[in-house]
Short mmCIF file of C-alpha atoms in Angstrom, two decimals:
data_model
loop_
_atom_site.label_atom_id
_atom_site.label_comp_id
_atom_site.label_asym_id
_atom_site.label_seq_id
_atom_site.Cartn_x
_atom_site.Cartn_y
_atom_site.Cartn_z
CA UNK G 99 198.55 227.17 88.45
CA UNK G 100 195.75 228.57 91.01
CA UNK G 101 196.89 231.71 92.78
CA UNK G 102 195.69 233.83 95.80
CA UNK G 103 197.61 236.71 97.13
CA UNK G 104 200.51 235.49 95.65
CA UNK G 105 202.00 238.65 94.31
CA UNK G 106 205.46 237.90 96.26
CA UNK G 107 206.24 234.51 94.77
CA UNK G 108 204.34 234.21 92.03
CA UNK G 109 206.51 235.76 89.32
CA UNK G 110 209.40 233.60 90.60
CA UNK G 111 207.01 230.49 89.82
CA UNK G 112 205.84 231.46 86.48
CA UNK G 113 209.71 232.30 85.35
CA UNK G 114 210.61 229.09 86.39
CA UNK G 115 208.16 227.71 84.31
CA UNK G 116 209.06 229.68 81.57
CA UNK G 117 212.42 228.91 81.60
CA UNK G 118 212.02 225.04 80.73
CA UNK G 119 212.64 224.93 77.42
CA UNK G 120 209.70 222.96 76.77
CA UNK G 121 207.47 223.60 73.80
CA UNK G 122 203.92 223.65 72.99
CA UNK G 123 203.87 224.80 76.76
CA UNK G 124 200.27 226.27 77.41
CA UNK G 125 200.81 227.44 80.75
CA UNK G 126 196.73 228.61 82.57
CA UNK G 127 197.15 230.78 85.33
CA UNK G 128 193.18 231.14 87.65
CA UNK G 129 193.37 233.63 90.46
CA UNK G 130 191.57 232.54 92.77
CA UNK G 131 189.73 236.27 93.77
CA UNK G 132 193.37 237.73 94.62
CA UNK G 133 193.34 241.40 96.79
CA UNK G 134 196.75 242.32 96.53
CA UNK G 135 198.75 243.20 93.12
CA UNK G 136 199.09 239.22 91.54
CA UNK G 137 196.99 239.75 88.56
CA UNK G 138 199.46 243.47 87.89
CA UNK G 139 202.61 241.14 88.59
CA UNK G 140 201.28 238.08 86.14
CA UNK G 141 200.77 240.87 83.13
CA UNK G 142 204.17 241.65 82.96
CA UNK G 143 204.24 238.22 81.34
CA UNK G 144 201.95 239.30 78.35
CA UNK G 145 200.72 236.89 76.06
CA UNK G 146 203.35 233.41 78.01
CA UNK G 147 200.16 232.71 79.83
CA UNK G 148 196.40 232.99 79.82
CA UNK G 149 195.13 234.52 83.20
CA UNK G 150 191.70 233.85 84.34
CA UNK G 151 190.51 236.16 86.79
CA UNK G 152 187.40 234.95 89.14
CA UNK G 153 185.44 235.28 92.29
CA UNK G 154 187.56 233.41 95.08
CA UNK G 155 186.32 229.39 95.11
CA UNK G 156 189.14 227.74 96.77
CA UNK G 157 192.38 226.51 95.52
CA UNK G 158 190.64 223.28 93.99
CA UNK G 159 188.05 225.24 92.82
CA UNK G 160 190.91 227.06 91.04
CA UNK G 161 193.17 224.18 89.78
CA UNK G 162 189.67 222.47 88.61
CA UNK G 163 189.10 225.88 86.66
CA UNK G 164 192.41 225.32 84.99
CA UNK G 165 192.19 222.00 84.08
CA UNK G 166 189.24 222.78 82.02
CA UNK G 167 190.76 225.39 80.29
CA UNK G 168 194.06 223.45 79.50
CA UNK G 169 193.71 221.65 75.65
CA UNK G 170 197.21 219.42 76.10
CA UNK G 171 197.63 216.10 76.78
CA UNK G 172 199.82 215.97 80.06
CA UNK G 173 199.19 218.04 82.71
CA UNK G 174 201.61 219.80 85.43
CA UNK G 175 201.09 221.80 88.26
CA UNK G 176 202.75 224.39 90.35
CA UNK G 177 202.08 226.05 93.36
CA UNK G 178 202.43 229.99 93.06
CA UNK G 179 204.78 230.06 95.97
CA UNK G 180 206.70 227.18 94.85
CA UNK G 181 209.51 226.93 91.97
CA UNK G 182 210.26 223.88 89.13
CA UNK G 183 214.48 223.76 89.12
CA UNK G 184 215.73 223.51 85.26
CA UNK G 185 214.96 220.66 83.61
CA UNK G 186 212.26 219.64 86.00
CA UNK G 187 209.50 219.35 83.23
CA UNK G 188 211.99 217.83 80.44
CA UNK G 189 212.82 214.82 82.98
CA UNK G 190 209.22 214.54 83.84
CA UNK G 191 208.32 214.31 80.01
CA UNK G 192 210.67 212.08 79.24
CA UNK G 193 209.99 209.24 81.87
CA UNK G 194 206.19 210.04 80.56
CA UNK G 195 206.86 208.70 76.82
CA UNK G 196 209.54 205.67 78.11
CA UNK G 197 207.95 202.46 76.70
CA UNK G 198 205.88 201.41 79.27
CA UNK G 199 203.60 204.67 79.39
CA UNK G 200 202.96 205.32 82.63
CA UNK G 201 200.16 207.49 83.26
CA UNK G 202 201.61 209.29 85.91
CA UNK G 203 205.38 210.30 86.56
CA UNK G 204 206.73 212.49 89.47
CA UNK G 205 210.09 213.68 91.23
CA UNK G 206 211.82 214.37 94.61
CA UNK G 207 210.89 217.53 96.35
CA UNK G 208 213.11 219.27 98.28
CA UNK G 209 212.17 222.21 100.54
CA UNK G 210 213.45 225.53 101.05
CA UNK G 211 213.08 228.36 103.52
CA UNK G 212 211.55 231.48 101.91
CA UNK G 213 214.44 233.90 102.12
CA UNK G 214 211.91 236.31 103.39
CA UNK G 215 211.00 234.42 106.33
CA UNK G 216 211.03 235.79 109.61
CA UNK G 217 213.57 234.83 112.54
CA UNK G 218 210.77 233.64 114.75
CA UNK G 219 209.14 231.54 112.29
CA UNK G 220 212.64 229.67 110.97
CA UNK G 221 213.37 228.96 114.49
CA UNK G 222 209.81 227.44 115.21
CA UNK G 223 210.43 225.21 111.48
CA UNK G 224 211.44 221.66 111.40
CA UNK G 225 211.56 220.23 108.04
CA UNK G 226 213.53 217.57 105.89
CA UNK G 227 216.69 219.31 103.94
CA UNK G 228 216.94 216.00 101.83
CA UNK G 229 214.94 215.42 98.48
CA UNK G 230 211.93 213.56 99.51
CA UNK G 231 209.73 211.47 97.27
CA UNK G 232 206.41 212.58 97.53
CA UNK G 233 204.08 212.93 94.96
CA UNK G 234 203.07 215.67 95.30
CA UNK G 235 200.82 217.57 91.88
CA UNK G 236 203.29 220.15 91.99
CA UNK G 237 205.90 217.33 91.31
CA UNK G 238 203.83 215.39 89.03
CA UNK G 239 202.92 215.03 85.56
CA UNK G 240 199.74 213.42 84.54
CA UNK G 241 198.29 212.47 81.39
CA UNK G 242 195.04 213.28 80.32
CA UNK G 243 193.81 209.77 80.46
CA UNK G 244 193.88 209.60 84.10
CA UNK G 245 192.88 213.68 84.67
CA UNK G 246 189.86 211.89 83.29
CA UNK G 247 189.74 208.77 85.23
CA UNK G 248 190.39 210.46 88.51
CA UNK G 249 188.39 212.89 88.19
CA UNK G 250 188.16 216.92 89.30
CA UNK G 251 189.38 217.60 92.68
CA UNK G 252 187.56 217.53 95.91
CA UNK G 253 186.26 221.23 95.83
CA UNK G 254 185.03 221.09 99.57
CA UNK G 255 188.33 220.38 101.11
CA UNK G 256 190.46 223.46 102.24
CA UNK G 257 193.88 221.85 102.29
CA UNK G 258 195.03 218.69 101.02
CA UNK G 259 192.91 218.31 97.53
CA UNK G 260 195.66 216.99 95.82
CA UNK G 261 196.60 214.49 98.33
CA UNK G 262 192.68 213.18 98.15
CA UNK G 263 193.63 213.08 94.19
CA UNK G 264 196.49 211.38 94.36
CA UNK G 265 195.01 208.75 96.91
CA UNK G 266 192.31 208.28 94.50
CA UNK G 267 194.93 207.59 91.45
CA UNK G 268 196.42 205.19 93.45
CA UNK G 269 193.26 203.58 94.43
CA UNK G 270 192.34 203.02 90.54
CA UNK G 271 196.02 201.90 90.16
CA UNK G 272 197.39 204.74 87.35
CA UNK G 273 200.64 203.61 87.37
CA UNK G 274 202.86 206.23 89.24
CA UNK G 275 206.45 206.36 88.42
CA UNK G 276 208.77 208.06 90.69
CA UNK G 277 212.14 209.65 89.77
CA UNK G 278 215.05 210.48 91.43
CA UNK G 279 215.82 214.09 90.00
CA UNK G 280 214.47 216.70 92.24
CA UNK G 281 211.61 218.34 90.17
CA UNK G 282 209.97 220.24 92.87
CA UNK G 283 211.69 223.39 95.12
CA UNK G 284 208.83 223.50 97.91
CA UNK G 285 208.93 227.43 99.77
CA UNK G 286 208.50 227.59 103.25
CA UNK G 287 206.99 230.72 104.11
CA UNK G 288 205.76 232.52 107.06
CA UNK G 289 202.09 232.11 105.09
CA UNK G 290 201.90 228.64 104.37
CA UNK G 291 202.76 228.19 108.29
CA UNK G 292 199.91 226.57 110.15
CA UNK G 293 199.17 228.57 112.83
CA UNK G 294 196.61 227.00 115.05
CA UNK G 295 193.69 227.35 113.59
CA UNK G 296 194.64 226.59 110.17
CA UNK G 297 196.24 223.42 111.55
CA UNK G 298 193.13 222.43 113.09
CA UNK G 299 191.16 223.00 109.72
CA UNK G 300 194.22 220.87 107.64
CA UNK G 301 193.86 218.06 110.38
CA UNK G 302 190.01 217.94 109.90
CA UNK G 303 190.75 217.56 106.66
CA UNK G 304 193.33 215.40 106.38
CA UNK G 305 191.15 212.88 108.42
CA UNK G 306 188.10 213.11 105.96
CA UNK G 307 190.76 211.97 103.27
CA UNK G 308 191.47 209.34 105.00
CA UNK G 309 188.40 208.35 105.89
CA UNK G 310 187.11 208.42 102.53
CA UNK G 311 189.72 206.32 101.30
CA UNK G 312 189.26 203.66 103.53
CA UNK G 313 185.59 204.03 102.07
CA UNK G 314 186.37 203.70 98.92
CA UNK G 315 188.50 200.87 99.58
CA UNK G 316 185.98 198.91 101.17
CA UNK G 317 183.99 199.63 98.85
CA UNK G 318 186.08 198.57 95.83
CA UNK G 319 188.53 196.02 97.58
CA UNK G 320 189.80 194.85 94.79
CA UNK G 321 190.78 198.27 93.03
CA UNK G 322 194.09 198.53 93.82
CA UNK G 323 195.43 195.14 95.10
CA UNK X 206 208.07 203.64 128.25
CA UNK X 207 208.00 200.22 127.29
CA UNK X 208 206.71 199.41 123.99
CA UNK X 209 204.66 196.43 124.86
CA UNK X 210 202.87 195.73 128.38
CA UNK X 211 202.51 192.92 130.67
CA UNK X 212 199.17 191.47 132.37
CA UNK X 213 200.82 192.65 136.07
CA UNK X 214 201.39 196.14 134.64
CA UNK X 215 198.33 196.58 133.28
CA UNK X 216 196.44 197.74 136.12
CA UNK X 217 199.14 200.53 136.53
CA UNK X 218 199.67 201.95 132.95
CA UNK X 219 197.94 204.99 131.86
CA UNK X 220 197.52 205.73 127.90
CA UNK X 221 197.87 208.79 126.35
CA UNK X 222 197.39 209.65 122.94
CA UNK X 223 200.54 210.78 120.74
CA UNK X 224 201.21 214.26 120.01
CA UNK X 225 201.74 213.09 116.88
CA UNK X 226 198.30 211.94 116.20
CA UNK X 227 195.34 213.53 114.91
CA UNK X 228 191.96 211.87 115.20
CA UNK X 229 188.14 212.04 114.71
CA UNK X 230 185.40 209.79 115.96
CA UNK X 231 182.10 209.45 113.29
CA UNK X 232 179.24 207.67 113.74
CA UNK X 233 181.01 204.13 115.04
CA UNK X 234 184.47 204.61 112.96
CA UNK X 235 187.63 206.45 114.68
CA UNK X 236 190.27 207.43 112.25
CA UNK X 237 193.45 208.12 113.22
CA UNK X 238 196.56 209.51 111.50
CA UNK X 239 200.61 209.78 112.85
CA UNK X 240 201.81 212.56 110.84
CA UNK X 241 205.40 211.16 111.82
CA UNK X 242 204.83 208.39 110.08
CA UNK X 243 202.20 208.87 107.63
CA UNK X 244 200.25 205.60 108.65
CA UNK X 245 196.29 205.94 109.21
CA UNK X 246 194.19 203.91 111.15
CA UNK X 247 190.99 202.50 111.50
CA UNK X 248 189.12 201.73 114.80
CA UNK X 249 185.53 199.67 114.63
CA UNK X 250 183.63 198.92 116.96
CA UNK X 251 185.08 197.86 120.32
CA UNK X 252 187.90 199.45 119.20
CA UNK X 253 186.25 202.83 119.00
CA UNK X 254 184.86 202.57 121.93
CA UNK X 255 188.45 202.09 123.78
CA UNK X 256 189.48 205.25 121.69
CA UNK X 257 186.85 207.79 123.00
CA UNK X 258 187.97 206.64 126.74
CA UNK X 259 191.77 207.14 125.83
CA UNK X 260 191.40 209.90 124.19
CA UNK X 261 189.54 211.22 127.29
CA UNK X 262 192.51 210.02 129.23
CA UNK X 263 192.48 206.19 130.94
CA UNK X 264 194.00 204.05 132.84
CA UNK X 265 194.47 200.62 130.78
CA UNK X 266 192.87 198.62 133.74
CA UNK X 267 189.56 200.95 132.97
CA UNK X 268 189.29 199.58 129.10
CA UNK X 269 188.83 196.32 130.51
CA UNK X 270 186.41 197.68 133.00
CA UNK X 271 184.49 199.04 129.83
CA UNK X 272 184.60 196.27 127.69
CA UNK X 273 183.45 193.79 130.64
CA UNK X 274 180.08 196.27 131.28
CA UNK X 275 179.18 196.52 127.81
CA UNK X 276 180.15 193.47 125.94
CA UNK X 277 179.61 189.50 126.39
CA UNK X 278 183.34 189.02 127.53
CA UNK X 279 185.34 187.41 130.66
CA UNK X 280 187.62 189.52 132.04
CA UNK X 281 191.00 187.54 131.76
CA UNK X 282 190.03 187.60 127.79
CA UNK X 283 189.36 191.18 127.54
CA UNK X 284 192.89 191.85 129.60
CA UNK X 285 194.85 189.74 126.80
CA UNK X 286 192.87 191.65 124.14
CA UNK X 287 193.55 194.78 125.66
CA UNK X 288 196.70 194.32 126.09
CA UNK X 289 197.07 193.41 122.17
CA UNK X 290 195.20 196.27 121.56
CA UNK X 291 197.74 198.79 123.32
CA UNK X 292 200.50 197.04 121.43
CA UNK X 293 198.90 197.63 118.39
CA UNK X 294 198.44 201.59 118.86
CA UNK X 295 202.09 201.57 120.35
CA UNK X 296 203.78 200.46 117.79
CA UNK X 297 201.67 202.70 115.31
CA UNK X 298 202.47 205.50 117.45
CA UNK X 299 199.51 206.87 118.38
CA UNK X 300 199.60 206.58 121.87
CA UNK X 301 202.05 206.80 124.44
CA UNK X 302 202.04 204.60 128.00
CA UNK X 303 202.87 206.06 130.99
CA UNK X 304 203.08 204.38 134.70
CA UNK X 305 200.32 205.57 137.03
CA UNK X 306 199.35 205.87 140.27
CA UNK X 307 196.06 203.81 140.98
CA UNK X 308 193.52 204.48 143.57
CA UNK X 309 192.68 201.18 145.36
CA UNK X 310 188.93 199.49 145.68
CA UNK X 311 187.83 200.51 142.65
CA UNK X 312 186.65 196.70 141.28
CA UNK X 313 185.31 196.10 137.69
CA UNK X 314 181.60 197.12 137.92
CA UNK X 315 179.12 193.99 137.65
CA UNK X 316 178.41 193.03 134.31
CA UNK X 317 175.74 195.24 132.58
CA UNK X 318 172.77 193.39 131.50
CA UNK X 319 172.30 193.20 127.89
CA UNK X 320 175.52 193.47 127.14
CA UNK X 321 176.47 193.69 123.30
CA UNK X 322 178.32 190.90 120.91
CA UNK X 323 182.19 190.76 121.70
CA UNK X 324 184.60 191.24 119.02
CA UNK X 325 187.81 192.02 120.15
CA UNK X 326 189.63 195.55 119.48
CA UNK X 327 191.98 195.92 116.87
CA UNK X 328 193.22 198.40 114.56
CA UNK X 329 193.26 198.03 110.43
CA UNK X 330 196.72 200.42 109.47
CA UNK X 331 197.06 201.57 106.45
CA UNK X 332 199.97 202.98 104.44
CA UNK X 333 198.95 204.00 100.69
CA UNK X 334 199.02 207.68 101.77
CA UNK X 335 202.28 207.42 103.73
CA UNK X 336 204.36 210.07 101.74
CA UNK X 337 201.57 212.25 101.01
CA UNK X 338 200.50 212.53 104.83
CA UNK X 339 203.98 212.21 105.83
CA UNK X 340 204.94 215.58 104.51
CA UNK X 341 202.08 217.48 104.27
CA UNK X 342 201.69 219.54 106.52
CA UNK X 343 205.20 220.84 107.37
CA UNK X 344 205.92 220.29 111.14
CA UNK X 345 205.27 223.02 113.20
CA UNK X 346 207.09 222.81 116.82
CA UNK X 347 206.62 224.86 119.91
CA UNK X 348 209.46 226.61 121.70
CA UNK X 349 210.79 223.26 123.47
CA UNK X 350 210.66 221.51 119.92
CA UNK X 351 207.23 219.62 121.03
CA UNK X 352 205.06 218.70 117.55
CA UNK X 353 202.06 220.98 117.29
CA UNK X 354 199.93 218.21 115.88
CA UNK X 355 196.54 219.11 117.85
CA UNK X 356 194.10 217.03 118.99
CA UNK X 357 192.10 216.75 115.85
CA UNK X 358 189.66 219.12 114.86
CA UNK X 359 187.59 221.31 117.16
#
């Protein structure tokens, strides 16, 4: 998990990730340069989690951080604003060690407002209720065979790292299984709001993702056919 | 409007670009995403060069004016191209067609000389992102419920 200024959420992320039941859980927490009281809120957790406290990099700066430090063999990632429902890593797991192996397995995603949102923000929010299948990282589990194979993620992108990851899985065709439990409880905050400027910056980035998969594409036609 | 166009209405159909689209010229390659959808697209060439002059606003009648001047093409071909182009981006939903109110005498220019190889327009789409780009980001509306998509980056 990469934090920033997460000290409102992120103890509501790292409980749920407590609370999976899972064991031989190493869960890496990097904060990513946080101002406000996250690291205080994360060592009420004691010894659950290893915190790694840097300079701020960037959230793929920070999720690369904590890949390197993580020694398992599947990976899983949360947001700190987000939450993993019971059961969400067990399902996840499970799918992971069915017969055919796949290398990467991820659930629905259904979105929530932040019960802390403001009026004016809800009323500006449109947003699908339903479960949606996305794969999103924060949905996903991912052996280490394809962490490898893919590679770190795109420090020089703002936003939108992990869909440039995920595009790049798919483009050396790690075979992604979806499921239909919902995995994934996606907070919609007044923060994670794109006012304009921010949008503008996601947009910009969104369109170098594309554009560098339609690179890579042409470069490697064949890759994922 | 209508989804597709015919050769009379061309003349009188202005093209608009989605509020749902984002885009970004580079170099000679537009790129172009519907964040309803979660398709991307790719523009080359000719086709990038009808983007820049619909994304500065045109009338349909003035991409065959540009792709007469600048390329080895008749006109009657680069009407049925354009108009296949159009349908293209319609039904990707990038841009939007509008009726408009032309200005008469204002014929094609005369053919540039040294005009450039003609390929015609035409989008590649692409869909291996579709969730992914789909969701991300959460839509933002205005007050009347309008997407706040932007006009690409600044």
């Amino acid at each position: 998990m990469a934090v920033l200024n997460g000290a409102a959420h992120v103890a509501d992320a790292v409980t749920s990730i407590l609370g999976q039941g899972v064991p031989d859980l190493e869960v890496v927490v990097v904060d990513d340069g946080s101002t406000d009281n996250t690291v205080e809120v994360l060592s009420q957790f004691g010894d659950h989690l290893r915190v790694d406290s840097r300079p701020h990099r960037g959230h793929a700066a920070a999720l690369n951080r904590g890949i390197e430090q993580a020694r398992g063999d599947v990976f899983a990632f949360l947001d700190a604003d987000d939450i993993w429902p019971a059961g969400s890593l067990g399902c996840r797991l499970a799918r992971l060690d069915a017969p055919d192996q796949p290398e990467i397995v991820f659930g629905r995603t259904r979105q929530f407002v932040s019960p802390d949102t403001s009026q004016a923000v809800r009323r500006r929010l449109r947003f699908d209720p339903w479960p949606v299948s996305v794969a999103f990282l924060g949905a996903a589990v991912v052996r280490r065979s394809a962490m490898d194979a893919v590679g770190d993620l795109d420090e020089s992108l703002t936003t939108g790292a992990n869909i440039d990851w995920m595009g790049r899985a798919r483009q050396l065709g790690c075979a992604q299984v979806p499921l239909d439990d919902v995995v994934l409880l996606r907070r919609l905050h007044d923060r994670n709001m794109g006012r304009q400027a921010a949008t503008a910056s996601r947009n910009g980035d969104l369109l170098r993702i594309v554009r560098n998969q339609r690179r890579r594409r042409a470069e490697a036609p064949a890759a994922d056919a | 409007l209508g989804e597709s166009i015919r050769e009379e209405d061309l003349l009188t159909t202005r093209v608009l670009v989605s509020s749902w689209a984002v885009h970004e010229r580079l170099d000679d390659e537009v790129m172009v995403i519907n964040l309803e959808s979660g398709k991307y697209f790719a523009l080359d060439g000719t086709a990038s060069d009808c983007w820049a002059r619909i994304a500065g606003g045109a009338l349909a009648s003035e991409l065959v004016d540009l792709l007469v001047s600048s390329y080895e093409v008749d006109t009657q071909r680069a009407t049925t191209d354009v108009e296949a182009f159009l349908s293209q981006l319609s039904e990707g939903g990038v841009v939007e067609m509008a009726p408009a109110v032309i200005e008469p005498g204002s014929p094609s220019g005369e053919p540039a000389s040294g005009r450039r190889q003609y390929r015609a327009p035409t989008i590649e789409a692409f869909d291996d992102l579709e969730d992914l780009l789909l969701l991300d980001p959460v839509h933002e509306v205005d007050e009347q419920g309008w997407p706040i998509a932007g006009k690409g980056p600044a």
